[in-house]
mmCIF file of C-alpha atoms in Angstrom:
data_model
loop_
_atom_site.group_PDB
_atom_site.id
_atom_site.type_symbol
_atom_site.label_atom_id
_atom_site.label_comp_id
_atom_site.label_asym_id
_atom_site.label_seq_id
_atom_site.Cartn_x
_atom_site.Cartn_y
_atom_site.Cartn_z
ATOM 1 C CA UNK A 90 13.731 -15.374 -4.542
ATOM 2 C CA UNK A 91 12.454 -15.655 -8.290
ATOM 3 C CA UNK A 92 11.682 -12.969 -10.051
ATOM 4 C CA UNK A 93 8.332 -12.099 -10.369
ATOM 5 C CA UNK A 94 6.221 -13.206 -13.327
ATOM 6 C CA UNK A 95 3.114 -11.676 -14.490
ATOM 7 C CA UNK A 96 -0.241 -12.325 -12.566
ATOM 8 C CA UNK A 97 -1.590 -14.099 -15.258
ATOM 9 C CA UNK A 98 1.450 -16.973 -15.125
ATOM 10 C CA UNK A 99 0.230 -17.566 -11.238
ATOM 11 C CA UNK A 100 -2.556 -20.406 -11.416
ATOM 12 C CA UNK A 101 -5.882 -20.043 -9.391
ATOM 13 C CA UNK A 102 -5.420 -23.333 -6.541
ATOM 14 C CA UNK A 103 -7.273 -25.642 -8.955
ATOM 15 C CA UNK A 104 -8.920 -27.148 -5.073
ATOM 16 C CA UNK A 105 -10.046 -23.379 -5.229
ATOM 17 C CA UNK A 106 -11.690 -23.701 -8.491
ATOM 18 C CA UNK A 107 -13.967 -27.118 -7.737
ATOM 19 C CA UNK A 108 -14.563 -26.964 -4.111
ATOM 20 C CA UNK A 109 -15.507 -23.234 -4.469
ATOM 21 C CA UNK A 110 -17.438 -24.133 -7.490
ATOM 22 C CA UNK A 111 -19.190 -26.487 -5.826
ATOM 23 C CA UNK A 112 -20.008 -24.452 -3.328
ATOM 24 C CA UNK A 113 -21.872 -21.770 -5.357
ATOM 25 C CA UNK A 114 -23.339 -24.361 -7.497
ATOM 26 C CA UNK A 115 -24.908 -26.204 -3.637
ATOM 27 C CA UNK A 116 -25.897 -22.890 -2.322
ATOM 28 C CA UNK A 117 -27.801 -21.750 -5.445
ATOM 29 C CA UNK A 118 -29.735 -25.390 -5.135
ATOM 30 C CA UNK A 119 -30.324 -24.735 -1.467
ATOM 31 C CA UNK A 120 -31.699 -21.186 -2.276
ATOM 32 C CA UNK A 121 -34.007 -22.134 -5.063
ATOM 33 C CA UNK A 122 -35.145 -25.265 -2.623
ATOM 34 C CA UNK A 123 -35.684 -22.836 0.570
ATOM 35 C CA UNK A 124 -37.832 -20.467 -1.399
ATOM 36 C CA UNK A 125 -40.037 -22.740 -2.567
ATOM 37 C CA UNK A 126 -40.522 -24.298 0.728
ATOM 38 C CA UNK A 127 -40.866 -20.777 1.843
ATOM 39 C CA UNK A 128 -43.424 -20.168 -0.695
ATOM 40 C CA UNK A 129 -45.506 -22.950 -0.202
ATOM 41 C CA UNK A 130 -45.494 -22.666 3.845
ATOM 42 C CA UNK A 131 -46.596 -18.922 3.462
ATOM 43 C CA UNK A 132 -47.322 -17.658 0.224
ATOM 44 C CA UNK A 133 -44.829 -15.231 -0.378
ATOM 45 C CA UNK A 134 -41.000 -14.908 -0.131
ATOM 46 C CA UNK A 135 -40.433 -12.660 3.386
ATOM 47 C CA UNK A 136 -36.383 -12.764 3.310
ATOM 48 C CA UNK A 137 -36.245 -12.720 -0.585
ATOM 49 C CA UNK A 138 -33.267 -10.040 -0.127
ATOM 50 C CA UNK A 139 -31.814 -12.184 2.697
ATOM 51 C CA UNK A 140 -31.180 -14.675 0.035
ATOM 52 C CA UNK A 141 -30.383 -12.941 -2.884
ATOM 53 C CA UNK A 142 -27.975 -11.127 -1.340
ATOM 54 C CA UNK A 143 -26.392 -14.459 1.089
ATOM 55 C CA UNK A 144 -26.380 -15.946 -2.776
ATOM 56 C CA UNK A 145 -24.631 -12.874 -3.908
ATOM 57 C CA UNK A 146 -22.149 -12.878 -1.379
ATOM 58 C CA UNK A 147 -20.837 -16.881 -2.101
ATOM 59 C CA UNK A 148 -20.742 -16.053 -5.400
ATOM 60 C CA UNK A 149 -18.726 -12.672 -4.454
ATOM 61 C CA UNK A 150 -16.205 -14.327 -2.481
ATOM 62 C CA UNK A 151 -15.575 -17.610 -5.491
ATOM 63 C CA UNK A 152 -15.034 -14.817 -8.118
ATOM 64 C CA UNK A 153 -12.666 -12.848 -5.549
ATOM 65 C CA UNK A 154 -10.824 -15.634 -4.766
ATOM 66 C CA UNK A 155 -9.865 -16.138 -8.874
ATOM 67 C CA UNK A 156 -8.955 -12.379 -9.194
ATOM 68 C CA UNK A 157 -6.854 -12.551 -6.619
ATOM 69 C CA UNK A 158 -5.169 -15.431 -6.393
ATOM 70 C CA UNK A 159 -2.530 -14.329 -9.575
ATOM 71 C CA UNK A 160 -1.897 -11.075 -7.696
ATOM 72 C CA UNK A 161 -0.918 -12.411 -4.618
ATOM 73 C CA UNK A 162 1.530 -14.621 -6.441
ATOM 74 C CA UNK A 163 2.778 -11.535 -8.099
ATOM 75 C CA UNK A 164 3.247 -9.947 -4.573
ATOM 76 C CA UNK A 165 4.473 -13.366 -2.738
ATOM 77 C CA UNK A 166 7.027 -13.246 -5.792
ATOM 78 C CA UNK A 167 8.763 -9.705 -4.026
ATOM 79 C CA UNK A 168 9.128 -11.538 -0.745
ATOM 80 C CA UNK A 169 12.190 -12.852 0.389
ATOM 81 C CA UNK A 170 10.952 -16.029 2.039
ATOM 82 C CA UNK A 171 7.937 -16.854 -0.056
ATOM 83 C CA UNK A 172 9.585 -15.729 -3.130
ATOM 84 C CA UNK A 173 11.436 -18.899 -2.889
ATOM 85 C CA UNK A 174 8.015 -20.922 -3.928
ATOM 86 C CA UNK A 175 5.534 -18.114 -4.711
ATOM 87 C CA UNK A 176 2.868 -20.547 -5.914
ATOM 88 C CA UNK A 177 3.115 -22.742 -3.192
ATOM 89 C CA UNK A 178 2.317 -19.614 -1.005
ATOM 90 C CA UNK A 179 -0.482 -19.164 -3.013
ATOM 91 C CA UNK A 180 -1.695 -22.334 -3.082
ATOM 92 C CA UNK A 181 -0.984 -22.621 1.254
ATOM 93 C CA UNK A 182 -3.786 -19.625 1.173
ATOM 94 C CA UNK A 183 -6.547 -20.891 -1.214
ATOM 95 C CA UNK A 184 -5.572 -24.271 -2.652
ATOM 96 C CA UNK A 185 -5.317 -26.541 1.091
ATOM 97 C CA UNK A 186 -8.029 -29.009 1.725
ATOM 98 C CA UNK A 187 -7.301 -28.594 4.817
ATOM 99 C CA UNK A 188 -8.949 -25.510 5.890
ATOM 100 C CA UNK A 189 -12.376 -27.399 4.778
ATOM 101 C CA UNK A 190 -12.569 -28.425 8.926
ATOM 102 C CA UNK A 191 -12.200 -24.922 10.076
ATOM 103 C CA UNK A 192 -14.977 -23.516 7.392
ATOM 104 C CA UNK A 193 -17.538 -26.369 8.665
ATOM 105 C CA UNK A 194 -17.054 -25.957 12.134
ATOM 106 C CA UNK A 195 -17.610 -22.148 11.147
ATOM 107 C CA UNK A 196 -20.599 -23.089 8.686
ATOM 108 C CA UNK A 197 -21.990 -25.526 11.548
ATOM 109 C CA UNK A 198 -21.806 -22.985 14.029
ATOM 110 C CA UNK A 199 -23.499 -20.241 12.267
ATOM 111 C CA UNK A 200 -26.484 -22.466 11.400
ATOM 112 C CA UNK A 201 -26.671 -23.893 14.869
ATOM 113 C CA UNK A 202 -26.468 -20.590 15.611
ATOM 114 C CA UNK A 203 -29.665 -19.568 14.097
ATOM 115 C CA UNK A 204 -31.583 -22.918 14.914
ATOM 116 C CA UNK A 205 -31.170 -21.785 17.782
ATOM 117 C CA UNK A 206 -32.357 -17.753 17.402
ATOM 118 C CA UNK A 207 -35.474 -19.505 15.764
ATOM 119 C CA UNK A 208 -36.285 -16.497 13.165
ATOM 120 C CA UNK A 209 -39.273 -18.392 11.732
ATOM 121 C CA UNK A 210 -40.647 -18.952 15.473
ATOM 122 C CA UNK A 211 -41.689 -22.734 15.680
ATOM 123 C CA UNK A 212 -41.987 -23.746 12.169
ATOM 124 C CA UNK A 213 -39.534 -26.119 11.985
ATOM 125 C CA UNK A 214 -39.467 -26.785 8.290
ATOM 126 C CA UNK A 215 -38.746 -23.679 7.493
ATOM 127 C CA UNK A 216 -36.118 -23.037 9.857
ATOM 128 C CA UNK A 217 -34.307 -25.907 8.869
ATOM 129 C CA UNK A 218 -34.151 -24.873 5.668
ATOM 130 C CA UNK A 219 -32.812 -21.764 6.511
ATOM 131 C CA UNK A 220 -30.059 -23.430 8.462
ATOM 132 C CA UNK A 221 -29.338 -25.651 5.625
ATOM 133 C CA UNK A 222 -29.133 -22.947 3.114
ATOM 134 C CA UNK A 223 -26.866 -20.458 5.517
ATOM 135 C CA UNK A 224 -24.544 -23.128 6.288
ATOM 136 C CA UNK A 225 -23.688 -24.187 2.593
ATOM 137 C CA UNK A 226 -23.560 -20.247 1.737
ATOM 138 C CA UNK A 227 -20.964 -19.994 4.666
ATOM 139 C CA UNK A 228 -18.694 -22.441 4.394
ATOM 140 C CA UNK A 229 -16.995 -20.510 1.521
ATOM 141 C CA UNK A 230 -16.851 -17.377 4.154
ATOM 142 C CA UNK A 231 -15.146 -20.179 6.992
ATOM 143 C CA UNK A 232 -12.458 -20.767 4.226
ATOM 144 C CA UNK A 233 -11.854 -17.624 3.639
ATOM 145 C CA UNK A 234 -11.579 -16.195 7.238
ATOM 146 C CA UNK A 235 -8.770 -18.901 7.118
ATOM 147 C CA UNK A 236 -7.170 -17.560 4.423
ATOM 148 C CA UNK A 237 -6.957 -14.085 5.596
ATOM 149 C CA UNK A 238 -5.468 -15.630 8.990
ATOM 150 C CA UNK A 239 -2.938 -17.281 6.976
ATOM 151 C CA UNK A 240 -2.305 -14.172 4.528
ATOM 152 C CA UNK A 241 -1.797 -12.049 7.980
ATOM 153 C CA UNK A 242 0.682 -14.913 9.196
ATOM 154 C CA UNK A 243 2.550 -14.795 5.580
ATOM 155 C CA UNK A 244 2.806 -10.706 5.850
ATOM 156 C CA UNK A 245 3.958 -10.681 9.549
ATOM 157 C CA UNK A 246 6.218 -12.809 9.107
ATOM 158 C CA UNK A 247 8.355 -10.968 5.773
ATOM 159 C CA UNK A 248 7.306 -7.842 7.669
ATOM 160 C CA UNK A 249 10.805 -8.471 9.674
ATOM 161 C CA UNK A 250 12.655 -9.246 6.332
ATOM 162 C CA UNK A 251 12.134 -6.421 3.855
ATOM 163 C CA UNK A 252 14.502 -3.637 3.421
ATOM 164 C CA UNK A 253 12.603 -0.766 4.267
ATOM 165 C CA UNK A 254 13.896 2.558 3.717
ATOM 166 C CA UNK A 255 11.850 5.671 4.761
ATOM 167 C CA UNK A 256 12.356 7.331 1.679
ATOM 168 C CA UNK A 257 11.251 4.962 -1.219
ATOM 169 C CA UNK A 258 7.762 3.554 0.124
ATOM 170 C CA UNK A 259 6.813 3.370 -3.132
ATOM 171 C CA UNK A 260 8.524 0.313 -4.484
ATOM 172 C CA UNK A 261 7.963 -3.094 -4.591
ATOM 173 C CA UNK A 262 6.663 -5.120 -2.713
ATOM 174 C CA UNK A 263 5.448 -2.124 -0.667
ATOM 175 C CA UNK A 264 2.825 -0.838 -2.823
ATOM 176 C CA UNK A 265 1.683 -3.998 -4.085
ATOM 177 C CA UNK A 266 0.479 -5.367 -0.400
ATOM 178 C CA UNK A 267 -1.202 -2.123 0.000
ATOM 179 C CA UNK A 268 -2.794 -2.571 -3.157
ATOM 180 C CA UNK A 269 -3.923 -6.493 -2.380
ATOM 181 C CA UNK A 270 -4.594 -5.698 1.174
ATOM 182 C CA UNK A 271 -6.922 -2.654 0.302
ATOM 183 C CA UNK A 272 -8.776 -4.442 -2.023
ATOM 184 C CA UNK A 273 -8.973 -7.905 0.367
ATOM 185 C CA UNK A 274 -10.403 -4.908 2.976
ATOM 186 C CA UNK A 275 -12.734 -3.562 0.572
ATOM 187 C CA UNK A 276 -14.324 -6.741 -0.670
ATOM 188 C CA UNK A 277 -14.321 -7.941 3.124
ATOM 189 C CA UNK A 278 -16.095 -4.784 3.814
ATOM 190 C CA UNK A 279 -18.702 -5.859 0.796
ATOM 191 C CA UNK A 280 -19.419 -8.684 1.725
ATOM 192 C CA UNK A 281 -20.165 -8.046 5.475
ATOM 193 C CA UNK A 282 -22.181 -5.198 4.092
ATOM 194 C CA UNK A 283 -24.141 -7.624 2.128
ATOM 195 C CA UNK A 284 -25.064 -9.994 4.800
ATOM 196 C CA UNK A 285 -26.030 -6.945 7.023
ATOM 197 C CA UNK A 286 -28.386 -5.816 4.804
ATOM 198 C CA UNK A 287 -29.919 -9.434 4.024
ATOM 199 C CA UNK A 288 -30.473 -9.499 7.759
ATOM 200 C CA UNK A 289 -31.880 -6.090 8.032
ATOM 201 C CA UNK A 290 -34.030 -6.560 4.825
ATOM 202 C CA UNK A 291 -35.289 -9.733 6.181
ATOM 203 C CA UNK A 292 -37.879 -8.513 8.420
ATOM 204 C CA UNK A 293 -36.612 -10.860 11.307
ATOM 205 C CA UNK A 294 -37.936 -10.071 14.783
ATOM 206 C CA UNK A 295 -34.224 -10.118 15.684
ATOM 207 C CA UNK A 296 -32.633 -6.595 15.764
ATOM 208 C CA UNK A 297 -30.188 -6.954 18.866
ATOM 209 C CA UNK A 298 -28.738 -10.233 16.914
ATOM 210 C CA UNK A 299 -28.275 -7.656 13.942
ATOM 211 C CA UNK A 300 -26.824 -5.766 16.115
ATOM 212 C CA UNK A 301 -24.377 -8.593 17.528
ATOM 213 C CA UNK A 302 -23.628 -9.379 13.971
ATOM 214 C CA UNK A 303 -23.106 -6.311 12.528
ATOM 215 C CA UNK A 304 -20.563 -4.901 15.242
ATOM 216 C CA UNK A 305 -18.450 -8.424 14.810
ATOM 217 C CA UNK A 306 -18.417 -7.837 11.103
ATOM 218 C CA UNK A 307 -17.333 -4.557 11.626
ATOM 219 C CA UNK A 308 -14.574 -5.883 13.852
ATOM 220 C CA UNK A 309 -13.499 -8.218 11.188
ATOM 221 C CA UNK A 310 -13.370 -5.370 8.248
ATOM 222 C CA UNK A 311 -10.978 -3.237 11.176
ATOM 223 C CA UNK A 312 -8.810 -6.311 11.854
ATOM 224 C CA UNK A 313 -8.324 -6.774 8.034
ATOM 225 C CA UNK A 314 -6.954 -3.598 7.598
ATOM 226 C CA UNK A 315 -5.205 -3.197 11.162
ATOM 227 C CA UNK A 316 -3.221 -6.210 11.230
ATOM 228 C CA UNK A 317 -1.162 -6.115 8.383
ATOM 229 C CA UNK A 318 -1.004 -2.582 8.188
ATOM 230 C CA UNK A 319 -0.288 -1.168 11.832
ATOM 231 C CA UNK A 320 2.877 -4.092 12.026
ATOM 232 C CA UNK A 321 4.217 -1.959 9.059
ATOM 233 C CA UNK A 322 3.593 1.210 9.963
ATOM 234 C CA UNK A 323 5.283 0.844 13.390
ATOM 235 C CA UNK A 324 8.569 -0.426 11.456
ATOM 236 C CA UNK A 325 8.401 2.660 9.221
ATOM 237 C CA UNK A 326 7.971 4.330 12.012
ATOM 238 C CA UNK A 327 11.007 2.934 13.908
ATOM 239 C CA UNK A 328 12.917 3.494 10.258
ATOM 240 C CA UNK A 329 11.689 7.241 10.322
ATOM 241 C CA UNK A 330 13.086 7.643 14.016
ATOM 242 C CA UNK A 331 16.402 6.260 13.019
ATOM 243 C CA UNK A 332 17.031 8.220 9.892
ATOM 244 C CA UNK A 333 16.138 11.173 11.793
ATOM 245 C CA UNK A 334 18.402 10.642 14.200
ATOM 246 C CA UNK A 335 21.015 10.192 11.962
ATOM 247 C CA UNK A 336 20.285 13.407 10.199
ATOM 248 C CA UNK A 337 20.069 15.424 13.277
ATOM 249 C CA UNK A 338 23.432 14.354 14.548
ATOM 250 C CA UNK A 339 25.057 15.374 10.859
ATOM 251 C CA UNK A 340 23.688 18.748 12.175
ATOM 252 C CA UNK A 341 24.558 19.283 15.319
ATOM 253 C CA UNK A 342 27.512 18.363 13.622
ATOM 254 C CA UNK A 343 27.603 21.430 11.123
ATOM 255 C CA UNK A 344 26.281 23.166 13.645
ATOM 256 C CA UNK A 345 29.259 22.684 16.030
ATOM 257 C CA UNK A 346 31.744 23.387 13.404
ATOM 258 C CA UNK A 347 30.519 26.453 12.241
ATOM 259 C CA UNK A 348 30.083 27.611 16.093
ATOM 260 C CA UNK A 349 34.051 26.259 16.612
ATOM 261 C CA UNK A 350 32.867 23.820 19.486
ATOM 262 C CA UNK A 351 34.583 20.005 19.445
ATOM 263 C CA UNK A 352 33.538 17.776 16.811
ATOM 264 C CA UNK A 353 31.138 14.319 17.590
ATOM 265 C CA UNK A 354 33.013 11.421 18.040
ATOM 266 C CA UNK A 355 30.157 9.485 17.017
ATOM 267 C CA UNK A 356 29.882 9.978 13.318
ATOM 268 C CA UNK A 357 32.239 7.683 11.855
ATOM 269 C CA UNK A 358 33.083 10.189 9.276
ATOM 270 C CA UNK A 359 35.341 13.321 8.834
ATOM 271 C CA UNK A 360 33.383 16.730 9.152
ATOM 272 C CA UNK A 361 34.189 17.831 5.748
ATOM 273 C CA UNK A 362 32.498 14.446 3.865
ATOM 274 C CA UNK A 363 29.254 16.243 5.294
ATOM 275 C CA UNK A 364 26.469 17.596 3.348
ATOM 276 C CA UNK A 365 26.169 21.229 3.750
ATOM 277 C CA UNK A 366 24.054 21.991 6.453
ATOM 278 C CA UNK A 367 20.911 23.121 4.069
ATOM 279 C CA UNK A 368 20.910 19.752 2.517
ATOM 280 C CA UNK A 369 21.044 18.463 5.729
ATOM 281 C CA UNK A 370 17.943 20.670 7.252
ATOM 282 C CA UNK A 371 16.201 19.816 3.649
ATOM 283 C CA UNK A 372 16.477 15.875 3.870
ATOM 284 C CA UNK A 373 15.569 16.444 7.979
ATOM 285 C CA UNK A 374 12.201 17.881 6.894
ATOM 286 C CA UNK A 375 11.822 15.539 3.508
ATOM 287 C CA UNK A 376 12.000 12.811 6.465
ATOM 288 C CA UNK A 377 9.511 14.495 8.811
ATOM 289 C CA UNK A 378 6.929 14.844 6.143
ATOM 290 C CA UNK A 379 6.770 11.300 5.363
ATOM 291 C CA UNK A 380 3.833 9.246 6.238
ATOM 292 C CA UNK A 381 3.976 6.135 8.217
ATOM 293 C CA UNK A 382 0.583 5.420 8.794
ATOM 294 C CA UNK A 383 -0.746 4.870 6.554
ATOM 295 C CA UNK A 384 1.779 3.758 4.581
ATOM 296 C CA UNK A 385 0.245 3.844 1.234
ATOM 297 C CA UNK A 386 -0.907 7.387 1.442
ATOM 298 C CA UNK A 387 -3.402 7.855 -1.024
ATOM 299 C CA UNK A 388 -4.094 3.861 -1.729
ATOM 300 C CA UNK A 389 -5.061 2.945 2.574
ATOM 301 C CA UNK A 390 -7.133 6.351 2.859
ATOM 302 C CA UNK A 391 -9.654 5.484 0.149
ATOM 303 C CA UNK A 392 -9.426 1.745 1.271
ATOM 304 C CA UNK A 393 -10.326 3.545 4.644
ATOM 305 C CA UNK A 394 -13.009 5.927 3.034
ATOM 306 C CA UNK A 395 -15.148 3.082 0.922
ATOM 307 C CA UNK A 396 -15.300 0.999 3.956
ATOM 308 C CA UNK A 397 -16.491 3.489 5.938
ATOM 309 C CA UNK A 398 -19.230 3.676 3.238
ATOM 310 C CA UNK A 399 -19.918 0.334 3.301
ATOM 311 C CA UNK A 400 -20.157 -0.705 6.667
ATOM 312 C CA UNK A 401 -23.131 2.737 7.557
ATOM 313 C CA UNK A 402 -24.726 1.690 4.202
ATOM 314 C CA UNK A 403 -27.487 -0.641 5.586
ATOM 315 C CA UNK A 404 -27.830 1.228 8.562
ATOM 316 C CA UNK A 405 -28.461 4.311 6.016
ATOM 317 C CA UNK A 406 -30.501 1.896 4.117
ATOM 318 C CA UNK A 407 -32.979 0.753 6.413
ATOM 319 C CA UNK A 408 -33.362 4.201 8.700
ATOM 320 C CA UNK A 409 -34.837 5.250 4.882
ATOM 321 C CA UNK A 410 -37.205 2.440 4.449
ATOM 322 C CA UNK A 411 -38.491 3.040 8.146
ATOM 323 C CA UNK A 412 -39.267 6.474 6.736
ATOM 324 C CA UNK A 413 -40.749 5.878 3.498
ATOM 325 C CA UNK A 414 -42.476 2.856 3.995
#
């Protein structure tokens, strides 16, 4: 494992840097071309927010992708497999070409998707358009939903290779994928929160597809935080059960000698190496107190609170605009 450098000596996947550039760069062009078609067909812009905030989004998720890139070669630095080639890691997550089939089946889908939902009823032009202009904006999000499977596949799999211990959660690399992963869960939780409102802004006869939308976004924010976190909460968990059962048997231990009952034969140690039993009781309850889930404490709950935010803001949103307008 090397040591770990600082975030600023881990390079951004340079395919990262021009394909995602690219991508924001396309998706502007097809935004500026779709509202002017949109303009000319009708006059007026009806899903101006739709596409400011779809533009938004791409743009979101490029600039994301450069902040985080150093830090996860930081973290991947503090693993004990992926330490071995920390950049590499890195790279596997936001520098391979060949997640660029997985984001335009993704892309192609959600524009089929809506070719097929019709939102501008009939008019063809316009549709297309639309179709055009979503599936440029999503092929970025299709890369990234890859990267997040792979970043779930990299933390699973060190999950089983870290020496935890129940009392010192906050060391490395422990707090540092709590950090990461709460802020990969909060900008998930942005962006989904951003397309929601788009669609609900939009004015699209198509509320149950908002609906259909919104709950598999929401699914997606929950799964970013559940599946790297509830892997490593069970194994603090197991960690906790162990190191209380250790502790409890030192105990009864103390607890038989001072009652003049036969000694355990399963401590492995004479009953005068002991602690005394009030250190004993003490660590026993330091133990109990600890939190496995979540793991992070402080750091997961207001990963946990913002999203929450997040996700009922466009719901909160539009219930107000039904009211005042």
């Amino acid at each position: 494992m090397t040591a770990p450098l600082p975030p600023a000596q881990y390079r951004v996947p340079p395919y990262w840097m021009r394909a995602g550039g690219w991508v924001v760069l396309l998706s502007a062009l097809a935004a500026a071309i779709y509202a002017t078609i949109e303009v000319a067909q009708i006059g007026r812009l009806k899903d101006a927010a739709l596409i400011a905030l779809v533009t938004t989004n791409t743009l979101f998720i490029y600039r994301f992708g450069i902040h985080i890139a150093p830090r996860l070669g930081r973290l991947f630095a503090e693993f004990p497999v992926a330490g071995t080639d920390p950049q590499g890691a890195v790279d596997h997550l936001l520098g391979d070409r060949k997640t660029g089939l997985p984001a335009c089946i993704y892309s192609g889908f959600i524009a089929f998707s809506v070719w097929q939902i019709d939102p501008w009823r009939d008019d063809a032009v316009l549709t297309l358009w639309l179709c055009l202009f979503l599936f440029m904006n999503n092929l970025i999000v299709g890369t990234v939903i890859v990267s997040i499977a792979r970043f779930w596949q990299l933390v699973l799999r060190e999950l089983g290779t870290l020496d935890l211990r129940i009392l010192n959660l906050h060391r490395a690399p422990m707090i540092d994928l709590l950090r990461i992963n709460s802020q990969i869960v909060m900008a998930t939780a942005l962006v989904t929160c951003l397309a929601i409102l788009g669609l609900v802004l939009s004015d699209y006869a198509i509320d149950p597809i908002i609906l259909v939308f919104s709950v598999s976004a929401l699914a997606m924010v929950v799964a970013t935080y559940a599946v790297p976190v509830l892997p490593l909460a069970n194994l603090l968990a197991a960690k906790k059960a162990e190191e209380l059962d250790r502790l409890e048997r030192m105990i009864d231990a103390r607890i038989r000698h001072l009652a003049n009952e036969p000694p355990r034969d399963d401590l492995g140690r004479e009953i005068d190496q002991l602690p005394s039993l009030d250190d004993l009781v003490e660590a026993r309850d330091l133990v109990m107190k600890v939190r496995t889930l979540p793991p992070g404490g402080q750091i997961s709950v207001s990963a946990a609170a913002i999203v929450t935010f997040l996700s009922f803001m466009p719901t909160l949103i539009d219930y107000t605009m039904r009211k005042l307008f």
